[in-house]
Coordinates of C-alpha atoms and ligand atoms in Angstrom, one line a residue:
M1 CA 74.3 103.5 77.9
S2 CA 75.6 106.7 76.2
L3 CA 73.9 109.8 77.5
E4 CA 72.8 112.5 75.2
Q5 CA 71.8 115.9 76.6
S6 CA 69.0 116.3 74.0
T7 CA 67.3 113.0 75.1
I8 CA 67.6 114.1 78.8
D9 CA 66.0 117.4 77.8
L10 CA 63.1 115.8 76.1
L11 CA 62.4 113.6 79.1
R12 CA 62.7 116.5 81.6
A13 CA 60.1 118.4 79.6
L14 CA 57.4 115.7 80.0
P15 CA 54.8 116.5 82.6
A16 CA 55.6 114.7 85.9
P17 CA 53.0 112.1 86.8
V18 CA 50.8 112.4 89.8
G19 CA 52.1 110.1 92.6
L20 CA 49.3 107.6 93.1
N21 CA 49.0 104.6 95.4
F22 CA 49.4 101.2 93.8
I23 CA 47.1 98.5 95.3
D24 CA 46.1 95.2 93.7
N25 CA 48.0 96.3 90.6
K26 CA 45.8 99.4 90.2
A27 CA 46.9 103.0 90.5
V28 CA 44.5 104.7 92.9
S29 CA 44.1 108.0 94.7
A30 CA 44.1 108.2 98.5
A31 CA 40.6 107.3 99.7
S32 CA 40.3 110.9 101.2
G33 CA 41.3 112.4 97.8
E34 CA 44.0 114.4 99.7
V35 CA 47.3 115.2 97.9
M36 CA 50.5 116.9 98.9
P37 CA 53.0 118.9 96.8
V38 CA 56.2 117.4 95.3
I39 CA 58.9 120.1 95.1
S40 CA 61.7 120.0 92.6
P41 CA 65.2 120.4 94.2
I42 CA 66.4 121.7 90.8
D43 CA 64.6 125.0 91.0
G44 CA 62.3 124.8 94.1
T45 CA 59.1 124.8 92.0
Q46 CA 56.2 122.4 92.4
L47 CA 56.8 119.3 90.2
T48 CA 53.5 117.4 90.8
V49 CA 51.4 116.2 93.7
L50 CA 51.4 112.9 95.6
A51 CA 48.6 111.0 97.3
A52 CA 48.5 112.1 101.0
S53 CA 47.2 108.8 102.3
D54 CA 46.1 107.8 105.7
S55 CA 45.7 104.6 107.8
E56 CA 42.6 103.6 105.7
D57 CA 44.7 103.4 102.6
M58 CA 47.4 101.5 104.4
N59 CA 44.8 99.0 105.7
R60 CA 43.6 98.4 102.1
A61 CA 47.1 97.8 100.9
V62 CA 48.0 95.4 103.7
A63 CA 44.7 93.5 103.2
A64 CA 45.5 93.2 99.5
A65 CA 49.0 91.9 100.4
R66 CA 47.7 89.4 102.9
R67 CA 45.0 88.2 100.5
S68 CA 47.6 87.6 97.7
F69 CA 49.9 85.8 100.2
E70 CA 47.2 83.4 101.4
T71 CA 46.0 82.5 97.9
G72 CA 49.5 81.4 97.1
C73 CA 49.4 83.1 93.7
W74 CA 53.0 84.2 94.3
S75 CA 54.0 82.5 97.6
G76 CA 53.0 79.1 96.3
M77 CA 54.5 79.6 92.8
A78 CA 57.5 77.5 91.9
P79 CA 60.7 79.6 92.6
R80 CA 61.8 79.2 89.0
E81 CA 58.5 80.7 87.9
R82 CA 59.0 83.7 90.3
K83 CA 62.5 84.0 88.9
R84 CA 61.2 84.2 85.3
I85 CA 58.8 87.0 86.2
M86 CA 61.4 88.9 88.2
L87 CA 63.9 88.7 85.3
K88 CA 61.3 90.1 83.0
W89 CA 60.7 92.9 85.5
A90 CA 64.5 93.7 85.5
D91 CA 64.5 93.8 81.7
L92 CA 61.6 96.2 81.7
I93 CA 63.4 98.5 84.1
D94 CA 66.5 98.4 81.9
R95 CA 64.4 99.2 78.9
H96 CA 63.0 102.3 80.6
A97 CA 66.1 103.1 82.6
L98 CA 66.7 106.7 81.3
E99 CA 63.1 107.7 81.7
I100 CA 63.1 106.4 85.2
A101 CA 66.4 108.0 86.1
V102 CA 65.3 111.4 84.8
L103 CA 62.0 111.2 86.8
G104 CA 64.0 110.3 89.9
V105 CA 66.4 113.2 89.4
R106 CA 63.6 115.7 89.0
D107 CA 62.3 114.4 92.4
N108 CA 65.6 114.2 94.4
G109 CA 68.4 116.1 92.7
T110 CA 71.0 113.4 92.2
D111 CA 73.1 114.1 89.1
I112 CA 71.9 112.1 86.1
R113 CA 75.1 110.1 85.6
M114 CA 75.1 108.8 89.1
A115 CA 71.3 108.4 89.1
L116 CA 71.2 106.2 86.0
K117 CA 73.9 103.8 87.3
G118 CA 72.9 103.9 90.9
E119 CA 69.2 103.8 90.5
P120 CA 67.4 101.9 87.6
Q121 CA 70.5 100.0 86.5
S122 CA 71.4 99.0 90.0
A123 CA 67.8 98.0 90.9
A124 CA 67.6 95.8 87.8
D125 CA 70.9 94.1 88.7
T126 CA 69.6 93.6 92.3
I127 CA 66.4 92.1 91.1
R128 CA 68.3 89.7 88.8
F129 CA 70.6 88.7 91.6
Y130 CA 67.8 87.5 93.9
A131 CA 65.7 86.1 91.1
E132 CA 68.7 83.9 90.0
A133 CA 69.4 82.9 93.6
I134 CA 65.9 81.8 94.7
D135 CA 65.7 78.5 92.8
K136 CA 69.1 77.4 94.0
R137 CA 68.4 77.4 97.8
N138 CA 68.0 74.0 99.4
G139 CA 66.5 73.1 102.7
E140 CA 68.5 71.0 105.2
I141 CA 68.4 67.6 107.0
T142 CA 69.9 67.6 110.5
P143 CA 72.1 64.8 111.8
T144 CA 69.6 63.5 114.4
R145 CA 68.6 60.0 115.5
H146 CA 68.4 57.1 113.0
D147 CA 64.7 56.6 113.6
I148 CA 63.7 60.2 113.0
L149 CA 64.0 62.6 110.1
S150 CA 64.5 66.3 110.9
L151 CA 64.1 68.8 108.1
I152 CA 64.8 72.5 108.1
H153 CA 62.5 74.2 105.7
R154 CA 62.7 77.9 104.6
E155 CA 59.4 79.7 104.1
A156 CA 58.2 83.2 103.3
V157 CA 57.2 85.2 106.4
G158 CA 54.0 86.6 104.9
V159 CA 53.5 90.4 104.5
V160 CA 56.6 92.6 104.4
G161 CA 56.5 96.3 105.0
V162 CA 59.3 98.4 103.3
I163 CA 60.0 102.0 104.3
I164 CA 62.6 103.8 102.2
P165 CA 64.4 107.2 102.3
W166 CA 64.8 109.8 99.5
N167 CA 68.4 109.1 98.7
F168 CA 68.7 106.3 96.1
P169 CA 65.1 105.1 96.5
L170 CA 65.5 102.5 93.8
M171 CA 68.8 101.1 94.8
I172 CA 67.9 100.9 98.5
G173 CA 64.3 99.9 97.8
S174 CA 65.3 97.0 95.6
W175 CA 67.8 95.8 98.3
K176 CA 64.6 95.0 100.3
L177 CA 61.9 94.4 97.7
A178 CA 63.9 92.0 95.6
P179 CA 64.9 89.5 98.4
A180 CA 61.4 89.8 100.0
L181 CA 59.6 89.0 96.7
A182 CA 62.1 86.4 95.6
A183 CA 61.4 84.5 98.9
G184 CA 57.7 84.5 98.1
N185 CA 56.4 87.3 100.3
S186 CA 53.8 90.0 99.5
V187 CA 55.0 93.5 100.1
V188 CA 53.7 97.0 100.9
V189 CA 56.1 99.8 100.2
K190 CA 56.0 103.3 101.8
P191 CA 58.2 105.5 99.5
S192 CA 59.7 108.7 100.9
E193 CA 57.4 111.6 100.3
E194 CA 60.6 113.4 99.1
A195 CA 61.3 110.9 96.3
S196 CA 58.5 108.6 95.3
L197 CA 58.1 109.0 91.5
S198 CA 60.8 106.7 90.2
I199 CA 59.9 103.8 92.6
L200 CA 56.2 104.1 91.7
R201 CA 57.1 103.7 88.1
V202 CA 59.2 100.6 88.9
I203 CA 56.4 99.1 90.8
E204 CA 54.0 99.7 87.9
L205 CA 56.5 97.8 85.7
A206 CA 56.4 94.8 88.1
A207 CA 52.7 94.4 87.3
E208 CA 53.5 94.6 83.6
A209 CA 56.1 91.9 84.1
G210 CA 53.4 89.6 85.6
I211 CA 53.7 90.0 89.4
P212 CA 50.1 89.1 90.4
P213 CA 47.7 91.7 92.0
G214 CA 48.3 92.4 95.7
V215 CA 51.8 91.0 95.8
L216 CA 53.6 94.4 95.4
N217 CA 51.7 97.5 96.7
A218 CA 52.7 101.1 97.4
V219 CA 51.1 103.7 99.7
N220 CA 52.3 107.3 99.6
G221 CA 52.1 110.0 102.2
R222 CA 53.6 111.5 105.3
G223 CA 55.8 109.2 107.3
A224 CA 54.2 110.2 110.6
I225 CA 50.8 109.0 109.2
V226 CA 51.2 106.2 106.7
G227 CA 54.7 105.1 107.9
E228 CA 53.3 104.9 111.4
A229 CA 50.2 102.9 110.2
L230 CA 52.5 100.4 108.5
G231 CA 54.7 100.1 111.6
L232 CA 51.7 99.6 113.9
H233 CA 49.8 97.2 111.6
M234 CA 48.9 93.9 113.2
D235 CA 49.1 92.0 109.9
V236 CA 52.6 93.0 108.9
D237 CA 55.2 90.3 109.7
V238 CA 58.5 92.0 109.0
L239 CA 59.5 95.6 108.5
G240 CA 62.6 96.6 106.4
F241 CA 63.6 100.2 107.0
T242 CA 66.3 102.5 105.7
G243 CA 66.4 106.0 107.1
S244 CA 67.2 108.1 110.1
G245 CA 67.9 106.8 113.6
G246 CA 65.0 108.8 115.1
V247 CA 62.4 107.1 112.9
G248 CA 64.2 103.7 113.4
R249 CA 63.6 104.1 117.2
R250 CA 59.9 104.8 116.5
L251 CA 59.6 101.6 114.4
L252 CA 61.0 99.5 117.3
E253 CA 58.4 101.1 119.5
Y254 CA 55.6 100.5 117.0
S255 CA 56.6 96.8 116.9
A256 CA 56.5 96.6 120.7
R257 CA 53.1 98.2 120.8
S258 CA 51.6 96.0 118.1
N259 CA 52.4 92.5 117.0
L260 CA 56.2 92.2 117.7
K261 CA 57.0 92.2 114.0
R262 CA 60.7 91.8 113.2
V263 CA 62.2 95.2 112.4
Y264 CA 65.4 95.6 110.3
L265 CA 67.0 99.0 110.5
E266 CA 69.6 100.5 108.1
L267 CA 70.3 103.8 109.7
G268 CA 72.7 106.7 109.5
G269 CA 76.5 107.0 109.9
K270 CA 79.4 109.3 110.5
S271 CA 82.0 107.2 108.8
P272 CA 85.7 107.7 109.5
N273 CA 88.4 107.9 106.8
L274 CA 92.0 107.2 108.2
V275 CA 94.9 108.2 106.0
F276 CA 98.3 106.8 107.1
A277 CA 101.5 108.4 105.8
D278 CA 102.4 105.0 104.1
A279 CA 99.2 105.0 102.0
P280 CA 100.1 103.3 98.7
N281 CA 98.9 106.2 96.6
L282 CA 98.1 109.5 98.3
K283 CA 96.8 111.1 95.1
R284 CA 94.2 108.4 94.7
A285 CA 93.4 108.6 98.4
A286 CA 92.7 112.3 98.1
R287 CA 90.6 111.8 95.0
E288 CA 88.5 109.1 96.7
T289 CA 88.3 111.0 99.9
A290 CA 86.6 113.9 98.1
A291 CA 84.3 111.6 96.2
S292 CA 83.4 109.7 99.4
I293 CA 81.9 112.8 101.0
F294 CA 81.0 115.2 98.1
R295 CA 79.4 113.0 95.5
N296 CA 75.7 113.3 95.7
N297 CA 76.3 116.1 98.2
G298 CA 77.2 113.7 101.0
Q299 CA 73.7 112.2 100.8
V300 CA 75.1 108.7 101.0
C301 CA 74.7 106.6 104.2
A302 CA 78.2 105.4 104.0
A303 CA 79.7 108.8 103.2
A304 CA 83.2 109.1 104.8
S305 CA 82.4 112.4 106.6
R306 CA 85.3 112.4 109.2
L307 CA 88.8 112.5 107.8
A308 CA 91.9 111.9 110.0
V309 CA 95.4 112.2 108.3
E310 CA 98.8 111.2 109.8
R311 CA 100.5 114.5 110.8
S312 CA 103.6 114.1 108.5
V313 CA 101.4 114.2 105.3
Y314 CA 98.4 116.2 106.7
K315 CA 99.2 119.6 105.0
D316 CA 99.9 118.2 101.5
F317 CA 97.0 115.8 101.7
M318 CA 94.5 118.5 102.7
E319 CA 95.7 120.6 99.7
A320 CA 95.1 117.7 97.4
V321 CA 91.5 117.1 98.8
R322 CA 90.8 120.9 98.4
A323 CA 92.0 120.7 94.8
E324 CA 89.6 117.8 94.2
A325 CA 86.7 119.7 95.8
T326 CA 87.5 122.8 93.7
A327 CA 87.3 120.7 90.5
M328 CA 83.7 119.5 91.2
R329 CA 81.1 121.3 89.2
I330 CA 77.9 121.7 91.2
G331 CA 74.6 122.6 89.4
D332 CA 71.6 121.4 87.5
P333 CA 71.6 117.6 88.0
L334 CA 70.1 117.1 84.5
S335 CA 72.8 119.0 82.7
L336 CA 75.8 116.9 81.7
A337 CA 77.9 120.1 82.2
F338 CA 77.8 119.4 86.0
T339 CA 79.2 116.6 88.0
T340 CA 77.1 117.0 91.2
G341 CA 73.5 118.1 91.5
A342 CA 71.2 119.6 94.2
L343 CA 70.6 118.6 97.8
A344 CA 67.3 116.7 97.9
N345 CA 65.1 119.3 99.6
A346 CA 65.0 122.6 101.4
A347 CA 65.3 121.0 104.8
Q348 CA 68.6 119.3 103.8
L349 CA 70.1 122.6 102.6
A350 CA 69.0 124.3 105.8
K351 CA 70.4 121.5 107.9
T352 CA 73.8 121.8 106.1
R353 CA 73.9 125.6 106.6
A354 CA 73.0 125.2 110.3
A355 CA 75.6 122.5 110.9
I356 CA 78.4 124.7 109.4
A357 CA 77.3 127.8 111.4
R358 CA 77.2 125.7 114.7
A359 CA 80.6 124.2 113.9
A360 CA 82.0 127.7 113.5
E361 CA 80.4 128.8 116.8
Q362 CA 82.1 125.8 118.5
G363 CA 85.5 126.7 117.1
A364 CA 85.9 125.0 113.8
T365 CA 87.6 126.7 110.8
V366 CA 86.1 126.7 107.3
Y367 CA 89.1 125.4 105.3
H368 CA 87.2 125.2 102.0
G369 CA 83.7 126.2 100.8
G370 CA 81.0 127.0 103.3
N371 CA 78.5 128.7 101.0
Q372 CA 75.2 128.1 99.3
L373 CA 75.3 128.1 95.5
H374 CA 72.9 129.2 92.7
A375 CA 70.4 130.6 95.2
E376 CA 68.9 132.6 92.3
S377 CA 67.7 129.4 90.6
G378 CA 65.4 128.6 93.6
G379 CA 67.1 125.1 93.8
F380 CA 69.1 123.6 96.7
Y381 CA 72.8 123.8 95.9
H382 CA 75.8 124.0 98.2
E383 CA 79.6 124.1 97.9
P384 CA 81.6 121.1 99.0
T385 CA 82.8 122.2 102.5
I386 CA 85.8 121.2 104.6
L387 CA 86.1 122.1 108.3
T388 CA 89.3 121.9 110.3
D389 CA 90.1 122.6 114.0
V390 CA 87.4 120.1 115.0
A391 CA 87.3 117.9 118.1
T392 CA 85.4 114.9 119.3
E393 CA 82.8 116.8 121.4
M394 CA 81.7 119.1 118.6
D395 CA 78.2 118.5 117.1
V396 CA 79.7 118.5 113.6
V397 CA 81.8 115.5 114.6
Q398 CA 79.0 113.6 116.4
Q399 CA 75.9 114.2 114.3
E400 CA 75.2 113.1 110.8
I401 CA 74.5 116.0 108.5
F402 CA 73.9 114.1 105.2
G403 CA 75.3 117.1 103.4
P404 CA 78.5 118.0 101.6
V405 CA 80.5 118.7 104.8
L406 CA 83.9 117.0 105.6
V407 CA 85.5 117.4 109.0
A408 CA 89.3 116.9 109.0
R409 CA 92.2 116.7 111.5
S410 CA 95.6 115.1 112.0
F411 CA 96.7 112.2 114.2
D412 CA 100.1 111.0 115.4
T413 CA 99.7 107.3 116.4
E414 CA 97.8 104.3 115.4
E415 CA 96.0 104.3 118.8
E416 CA 94.9 107.9 118.2
A417 CA 93.5 107.0 114.7
I418 CA 91.5 104.1 116.1
A419 CA 90.1 106.3 118.9
I420 CA 89.0 108.8 116.3
A421 CA 87.4 106.1 114.2
N422 CA 85.3 104.9 117.2
E423 CA 84.4 108.3 118.7
T424 CA 80.7 108.4 117.6
V425 CA 77.7 106.2 118.4
F426 CA 77.6 105.1 114.7
G427 CA 79.2 102.1 113.0
L428 CA 78.2 101.8 109.4
S429 CA 81.3 102.1 107.2
S430 CA 84.9 103.1 107.4
V431 CA 88.0 103.7 105.2
L432 CA 91.7 103.3 105.9
W433 CA 94.7 103.8 103.7
T434 CA 98.1 102.1 104.4
R435 CA 100.5 99.8 102.5
D436 CA 101.3 97.9 105.7
L437 CA 99.1 94.7 105.6
S438 CA 99.5 94.0 109.3
K439 CA 98.5 97.5 110.2
A440 CA 95.5 97.3 107.9
H441 CA 94.2 94.2 109.6
R442 CA 95.1 95.4 113.1
V443 CA 93.2 98.7 112.6
S444 CA 90.3 97.3 110.7
N445 CA 89.7 94.6 113.4
R446 CA 89.4 97.3 116.0
I447 CA 87.1 99.7 114.0
K448 CA 83.5 99.3 115.1
S449 CA 81.7 99.3 111.8
G450 CA 79.9 96.9 109.5
V451 CA 82.0 97.7 106.5
V452 CA 85.8 98.5 106.2
H453 CA 87.3 99.8 103.0
I454 CA 91.1 99.3 102.7
N455 CA 92.9 101.4 100.1
C456 CA 89.7 102.1 98.2
Y457 CA 86.3 103.6 98.7
S458 CA 84.1 101.3 96.6
G459 CA 82.9 97.8 97.1
A460 CA 79.3 98.8 96.6
D461 CA 78.4 95.4 95.1
I462 CA 75.2 93.3 95.5
T463 CA 77.3 90.2 96.4
A464 CA 78.5 91.6 99.8
P465 CA 76.4 92.7 102.8
L466 CA 75.9 96.4 103.8
G467 CA 74.9 96.7 107.4
G468 CA 75.7 98.8 110.4
V469 CA 76.6 98.0 114.0
R470 CA 75.9 100.2 117.1
Q471 CA 73.4 103.0 116.3
S472 CA 73.8 102.5 112.5
G473 CA 71.3 99.6 112.6
N474 CA 70.9 95.8 112.6
G475 CA 70.8 93.2 109.9
S476 CA 72.2 93.8 106.4
D477 CA 71.0 94.6 103.0
R478 CA 72.5 93.0 99.9
S479 CA 74.1 89.5 99.4
L480 CA 72.5 86.1 99.9
H481 CA 72.3 86.8 103.6
A482 CA 69.5 89.4 103.0
L483 CA 67.1 86.6 102.0
E484 CA 67.2 85.3 105.6
K485 CA 65.5 88.5 106.8
Y486 CA 62.4 87.7 104.8
E487 CA 62.2 84.0 105.6
N488 CA 61.3 81.9 108.6
L489 CA 62.9 78.5 109.4
K490 CA 60.5 75.8 110.0
T491 CA 61.6 72.5 111.6
K492 CA 59.8 69.3 110.8
W493 CA 60.3 66.1 112.8
I494 CA 59.2 62.9 111.1
Q495 CA 59.1 59.5 112.9
L496 CA 60.5 56.9 110.5
Ligands
NAD1 P1 63.8 109.6 107.4 O1 64.0 108.6 108.6 O2 63.4 110.9 107.7 O3 62.7 109.0 106.5 C1 62.8 107.6 106.0 C2 61.4 107.1 105.7 O4 60.7 107.0 106.9 C3 60.5 108.0 104.8 O5 59.8 107.2 103.9 C4 59.6 108.7 105.8 O6 58.4 109.0 105.2 C5 59.4 107.6 106.8 N1 59.0 108.0 108.1 C6 59.1 109.3 108.7 N2 58.5 109.3 109.9 C7 58.0 108.1 110.1 C8 57.3 107.5 111.2 N3 57.0 108.2 112.3 N4 56.9 106.2 111.1 C9 57.2 105.5 110.0 N5 57.9 106.0 108.9 C10 58.3 107.3 109.0 O7 65.1 109.5 106.6 P2 65.5 110.3 105.2 O8 65.7 111.7 105.6 O9 64.5 109.9 104.2 O10 66.8 109.6 104.8 C11 68.1 110.0 105.3 C12 68.5 109.0 106.4 O11 68.6 107.7 105.9 C13 69.9 109.3 106.9 O12 70.0 109.2 108.3 C14 70.8 108.3 106.2 O13 72.0 108.0 106.9 C15 69.8 107.1 106.2 N6 70.3 106.1 105.2 C16 70.8 104.9 105.7 C17 71.2 104.0 104.7 C18 71.8 102.7 105.2 O14 71.9 101.7 104.3 N7 72.2 102.5 106.4 C19 71.1 104.3 103.4 C20 70.5 105.5 103.0 C21 70.1 106.4 103.9

């Protein structure tokens, strides 16, 4: 899709809709009538309001989901029929892609080029992927005794709760919604209070495509109120979550305190990027190093925020990364003149500023950047920042910032590089650059992470899983494996 500034400007001038709940295919206010403000990261002004729901609203949504599941209006539909409706939904998202992308940018500050591709277009592709898959999955017959037939049957689990963050709400939301719905479940979504508007629009389009009432619902509000109500609900069978480790821990507690619902966690990261002197193309490595941490202001779960470079090329490589960072244009995310937009909210900006100050206190050097930008606009902008003279025990090395901050240092040996890679509690993603195939396999086998990129920083494709190990989570989004999270296996024994 070619992007025209004039079309973007027309869409940004439209009044932002009120963020209502969506239950039984109807947009409804919170039962209490309470609302909360939605603040634009572009200029810090109030964009609109959002339903500030409570456990009563959540109970209504879960009851609607349960009712629809038990009637079989979706769960009992032939998979090919679910596929037809989901494909129509994806087409509707594509048709409204720019409108949805602009709404999302006004809510969370991602630059419009990235938002269009990474949000509606990626959500539509994800929905198509699972829709196309679902009528091609067979059950199994096990090799048991000749006088008995044993069947393994996949069935939907029932009601699935989905809690999503503010970064890429459509991409990440669809990684959960699409397999859960394709498998025949009914779903209740709790969008992030920081970025709800685009996902609410996409959920409305699901109803337009023909997803029956009660099958896909959304309840807005504060995480500690409605998120908790969903986590503690006795009638939710599976919870899919993407967000911070702290909230992930709470969800496991909620499960233990309620009905032992299965909880899948996609959490944070502090991903390493190891550059060996024999990298096939150091210029490309420098370009992708900068992109891997500074695009979307580092608000990417798999952002490669810890750089380690072999000493013989360290100085030149750092200069090349600095040049890439300098070339980035940070500003209004809805202006095509800029390449990177705003941080999503005031708290993220404050967290970024505090992390840089703390790193300096602990002995780090600001090698590049370090300052807030465009403060006069009221929006939340920050320079890409590179810190050197860092060490394992520093907070800036151990804690996820989720901002545009890269920590960098040199290493001398392969062992040292591996030790740096594994020095945190996280294990989501990693990157390494070398032309030595044996070294690439040796090192990648020893890095504790769910994803390893070798000589690239990409691979964000729906066909392959994305999941963390250690404190980055459990289970995986994306790929056919994600369907298994939203299905139960039922064994049937039949005497012949
Ligand atoms: P967050 O944990 O603050 O919020 C995520 C969601 O949880 C929101 O919808 C929020 O309302 C809800 N929530 C908050 N408190 C809750 C509670 N007590 N009970 C239930 N729900 C509650 O995370 P965030 O700030 O929105 O997102 C950033 C985090 O997400 C980062 O840590 C980032 O690494 C992580 N993330 C991970 C992945 C991945 O795939 N692993 C992808 C994107 C983001």
